[in-house]
Coordinates of C-alpha atoms and ligand atoms in Angstrom, one line a residue:
M14 CA -1.2 -31.9 14.5
H15 CA 1.4 -31.4 11.9
T16 CA 4.7 -30.2 13.2
G17 CA 6.7 -29.0 10.2
S18 CA 10.2 -27.8 10.5
A19 CA 11.1 -24.1 10.5
V20 CA 11.8 -22.5 7.1
T21 CA 15.3 -22.8 6.0
I22 CA 16.5 -19.9 3.9
T23 CA 18.8 -21.2 1.2
R24 CA 18.8 -18.5 -1.4
A25 CA 20.5 -15.1 -1.2
P26 CA 17.9 -12.3 -1.7
L27 CA 18.4 -9.5 -4.2
P28 CA 20.5 -6.7 -2.7
R29 CA 18.4 -4.1 -0.8
A30 CA 19.4 -1.4 -3.4
D31 CA 18.0 -3.5 -6.2
I32 CA 14.7 -4.0 -4.4
D33 CA 14.4 -0.3 -3.7
A34 CA 15.2 0.5 -7.4
L35 CA 12.6 -2.0 -8.6
C36 CA 10.0 -0.6 -6.3
A37 CA 10.6 2.9 -7.6
R38 CA 10.7 1.8 -11.2
F39 CA 7.4 -0.1 -10.9
E40 CA 5.4 2.3 -8.7
D41 CA 3.5 3.7 -11.7
A42 CA 3.9 0.7 -14.0
H43 CA 1.0 -1.4 -15.3
P44 CA 0.8 -4.9 -13.6
T45 CA 1.5 -6.5 -17.0
A46 CA 4.9 -4.7 -17.2
I47 CA 5.8 -5.9 -13.7
I48 CA 4.7 -9.5 -14.4
R49 CA 6.7 -9.4 -17.7
W50 CA 9.8 -8.4 -15.8
A51 CA 9.2 -11.2 -13.2
V52 CA 8.7 -13.8 -15.9
E53 CA 11.9 -12.7 -17.7
Q54 CA 13.9 -12.5 -14.5
F55 CA 12.9 -15.8 -12.9
G56 CA 11.6 -18.0 -15.6
S57 CA 10.2 -21.3 -14.4
G58 CA 11.3 -20.4 -10.9
L59 CA 8.4 -18.0 -10.7
C60 CA 4.9 -19.0 -9.6
M61 CA 1.8 -17.2 -8.3
T62 CA -0.7 -17.9 -5.6
T63 CA -4.5 -17.4 -5.8
S64 CA -7.4 -17.7 -3.3
F65 CA -10.0 -17.8 -6.1
A66 CA -11.8 -14.7 -4.8
D67 CA -11.5 -13.7 -8.4
T68 CA -9.2 -14.4 -11.4
M69 CA -7.8 -10.9 -11.9
L70 CA -4.1 -11.7 -11.2
I71 CA -4.6 -15.0 -13.1
D72 CA -5.9 -13.0 -16.1
L73 CA -3.0 -10.6 -16.0
A74 CA -0.3 -13.2 -15.4
T75 CA -1.5 -15.7 -18.0
S76 CA -1.7 -12.9 -20.6
V77 CA 2.1 -12.7 -20.2
E78 CA 2.9 -16.4 -19.5
P79 CA 0.0 -18.8 -20.2
D80 CA 1.8 -21.7 -18.5
I81 CA 2.7 -19.9 -15.3
E82 CA 2.4 -22.2 -12.2
V83 CA -0.6 -21.2 -10.1
I84 CA -0.6 -22.4 -6.5
F85 CA -3.9 -22.8 -4.6
L86 CA -4.0 -23.8 -0.9
D87 CA -7.0 -26.1 -0.5
T88 CA -7.3 -25.9 3.2
G89 CA -10.3 -28.3 3.4
F90 CA -12.4 -25.4 4.6
H91 CA -13.2 -23.5 1.5
F92 CA -16.7 -22.3 0.5
A93 CA -18.4 -24.4 -2.3
E94 CA -18.4 -21.1 -4.3
T95 CA -14.6 -20.9 -4.1
I96 CA -14.2 -24.4 -5.5
Q97 CA -16.7 -23.5 -8.1
T98 CA -14.6 -20.5 -9.1
Q99 CA -11.5 -22.7 -9.2
R100 CA -13.2 -25.0 -11.7
R101 CA -14.4 -22.2 -13.9
A102 CA -10.9 -20.7 -13.9
Q103 CA -9.4 -24.0 -14.8
A104 CA -11.8 -24.4 -17.7
R105 CA -11.2 -20.9 -19.0
Y106 CA -7.5 -20.5 -18.6
A107 CA -6.3 -24.1 -18.9
L108 CA -4.3 -23.4 -15.7
N109 CA -1.0 -25.0 -14.8
L110 CA -2.6 -25.4 -11.3
Q111 CA -0.9 -26.9 -8.3
V112 CA -3.5 -27.6 -5.6
V113 CA -1.7 -27.9 -2.2
R114 CA -3.4 -29.7 0.6
P115 CA -2.6 -30.0 4.3
P116 CA -1.4 -33.3 5.9
P117 CA -4.0 -35.7 7.3
D118 CA -3.1 -34.7 10.8
A119 CA -3.4 -31.0 10.3
A120 CA -4.7 -28.9 13.1
D121 CA -8.4 -28.1 13.2
V122 CA -9.8 -24.6 13.8
W123 CA -12.3 -25.6 16.5
A124 CA -10.1 -28.0 18.3
D125 CA -6.7 -26.2 18.0
G126 CA -7.4 -22.6 17.3
S127 CA -7.0 -20.5 14.2
D128 CA -3.2 -19.9 14.5
A129 CA -2.4 -23.6 14.6
C130 CA -5.0 -24.3 11.9
C131 CA -3.6 -21.6 9.6
G132 CA -0.1 -22.8 10.3
D133 CA -0.9 -26.4 9.3
R134 CA -3.3 -25.7 6.5
K135 CA -1.8 -22.6 4.9
V136 CA 1.6 -21.4 6.1
R137 CA 3.6 -24.6 6.2
P138 CA 2.0 -26.1 3.0
L139 CA 2.9 -22.9 1.2
D140 CA 6.4 -22.8 2.6
D141 CA 6.9 -26.3 1.3
A142 CA 5.5 -25.6 -2.1
L143 CA 7.4 -22.4 -2.6
L144 CA 10.7 -23.8 -1.4
D145 CA 10.3 -26.7 -3.8
G146 CA 12.3 -25.2 -6.7
H147 CA 11.0 -21.6 -6.8
T148 CA 13.0 -18.4 -6.6
A149 CA 10.1 -16.0 -6.7
W150 CA 6.3 -15.8 -6.4
M151 CA 3.6 -13.3 -7.1
S152 CA 0.6 -12.5 -5.0
G153 CA -2.6 -10.4 -5.4
L154 CA -2.0 -8.2 -2.3
R155 CA -3.2 -4.6 -2.7
R156 CA -2.6 -1.6 -0.5
A157 CA -6.3 -0.9 -0.6
D158 CA -7.1 -4.3 1.0
S159 CA -6.8 -3.1 4.5
R160 CA -4.9 -0.7 6.8
G161 CA -2.4 -3.5 7.5
R162 CA -1.6 -3.9 3.8
A163 CA -1.3 -0.1 3.1
G164 CA 2.5 -0.3 2.9
T165 CA 2.6 -3.4 0.5
P166 CA 5.7 -3.0 -1.7
I167 CA 5.7 -4.1 -5.3
V168 CA 8.9 -6.1 -4.9
E169 CA 10.2 -7.5 -1.7
V170 CA 12.2 -10.4 -0.2
D171 CA 10.1 -12.6 2.0
R172 CA 11.0 -14.4 5.1
R173 CA 11.8 -17.5 3.1
G174 CA 14.5 -15.6 1.1
L175 CA 12.4 -15.7 -2.0
V176 CA 11.5 -12.7 -4.1
K177 CA 7.9 -11.8 -3.7
V178 CA 6.2 -9.6 -6.4
N179 CA 2.9 -7.9 -5.8
P180 CA 2.0 -6.6 -9.3
I181 CA -1.4 -5.1 -8.4
A182 CA -0.2 -3.6 -5.1
T183 CA -1.0 0.0 -6.2
W184 CA -4.3 -0.7 -7.9
T185 CA -7.4 1.0 -6.5
D186 CA -10.8 -0.5 -6.2
E187 CA -11.8 1.6 -9.3
Q188 CA -8.9 0.2 -11.4
V189 CA -9.9 -3.4 -10.3
A190 CA -13.5 -2.8 -11.2
T191 CA -12.6 -1.4 -14.6
Y192 CA -10.2 -4.2 -15.4
S193 CA -12.7 -6.8 -14.2
A194 CA -15.5 -5.4 -16.3
D195 CA -13.3 -4.9 -19.4
C196 CA -11.7 -8.3 -19.3
G197 CA -14.6 -10.4 -17.9
V198 CA -12.7 -11.5 -14.9
I199 CA -14.3 -14.4 -13.1
V200 CA -15.5 -13.3 -9.6
N201 CA -16.4 -15.6 -6.8
P202 CA -20.2 -15.5 -6.4
L203 CA -19.9 -14.7 -2.7
A204 CA -18.7 -11.2 -3.7
S205 CA -22.2 -10.3 -4.7
E206 CA -23.4 -11.4 -1.2
G207 CA -21.1 -8.8 0.5
Y208 CA -18.0 -11.0 1.1
E209 CA -15.3 -8.5 0.1
S210 CA -12.5 -10.8 1.2
I211 CA -13.0 -14.6 0.9
G212 CA -11.1 -17.2 2.9
C213 CA -12.2 -20.3 4.7
W214 CA -15.9 -20.5 5.7
P215 CA -15.4 -20.9 9.4
C216 CA -13.3 -17.7 9.5
T217 CA -15.0 -15.4 7.0
D218 CA -18.0 -13.1 7.4
P219 CA -19.0 -10.1 5.2
P220 CA -17.4 -7.0 6.7
A221 CA -19.5 -4.4 8.5
L222 CA -20.5 -1.4 6.4
G223 CA -17.6 1.0 6.1
A224 CA -15.0 -1.4 7.6
D225 CA -11.9 -2.7 5.8
R226 CA -12.8 -5.3 3.3
R227 CA -10.8 -7.8 5.4
A228 CA -12.6 -7.0 8.6
G229 CA -14.8 -10.1 8.3
R230 CA -11.8 -12.4 8.4
W231 CA -11.4 -14.0 11.8
A232 CA -14.0 -11.5 13.1
G233 CA -13.9 -11.1 16.9
L234 CA -10.3 -12.3 17.0
D235 CA -7.1 -10.1 17.2
K236 CA -6.0 -11.6 13.9
T237 CA -5.9 -10.0 10.5
E238 CA -3.6 -12.3 8.5
C239 CA -3.3 -16.1 8.2
G240 CA 0.5 -15.8 8.1
I241 CA 1.4 -16.6 4.5
H242 CA 2.2 -12.9 3.8
L243 CA 4.1 -12.2 7.0
Ligands
SF4_235 FE1 -8.2 -22.9 9.5 FE2 -9.7 -20.6 9.5 FE3 -7.0 -20.5 8.9 FE4 -8.8 -21.6 7.2 S1 -8.7 -19.4 7.9 S2 -6.8 -22.4 7.8 S3 -10.2 -22.6 8.7 S4 -8.0 -21.1 10.9

């Protein structure tokens, strides 16, 4: 099992007042305006993450900065459809893609449990990637994803001391559907099979009817997040 060191915070975050002002300024802004601000503010220190559930944030971000660095955590447990979506995205967007893989001795979900497995295959690899020269990152979190994400801010400082920007935090399911249809966003084929949130195959089921879209993640466990967004 990988035993990475704890995160060392080396950068001073933006002052709380600046974060609050940015959140207020961007509450009704289009994601493109938020992304443009982030690109201008952080330059090459900015990256984004994707899980290849779809390419919506990729589509938005590359329309502002075609060469933005895109980080994908290849846990070793992805669905074939997710890797297929990755390949389609690479072909369409000519992505500046960094595929981050776990160490050979990474914990295994069956042998070691999901917290150790997520820690070795997601949390610490992303910590290492983000702290390798970045000052800010963007994620596709939305308030509509789940009850636990209902308070997602548009701009925050994460536990690493990096600025985290969530450009589509306020978007509703309807806004996502409209943008996806209008712009031809690539969607993971599993979405049409009822998978409303797509992670690793051992830990992802379609949610029950009427449940949060993330209810099928770690179903049966008291766990709703892998840890990268905590
Ligand atoms: Fe391991 Fe499951 Fe976490 Fe993927 S989601 S890293 S398989 S515990």
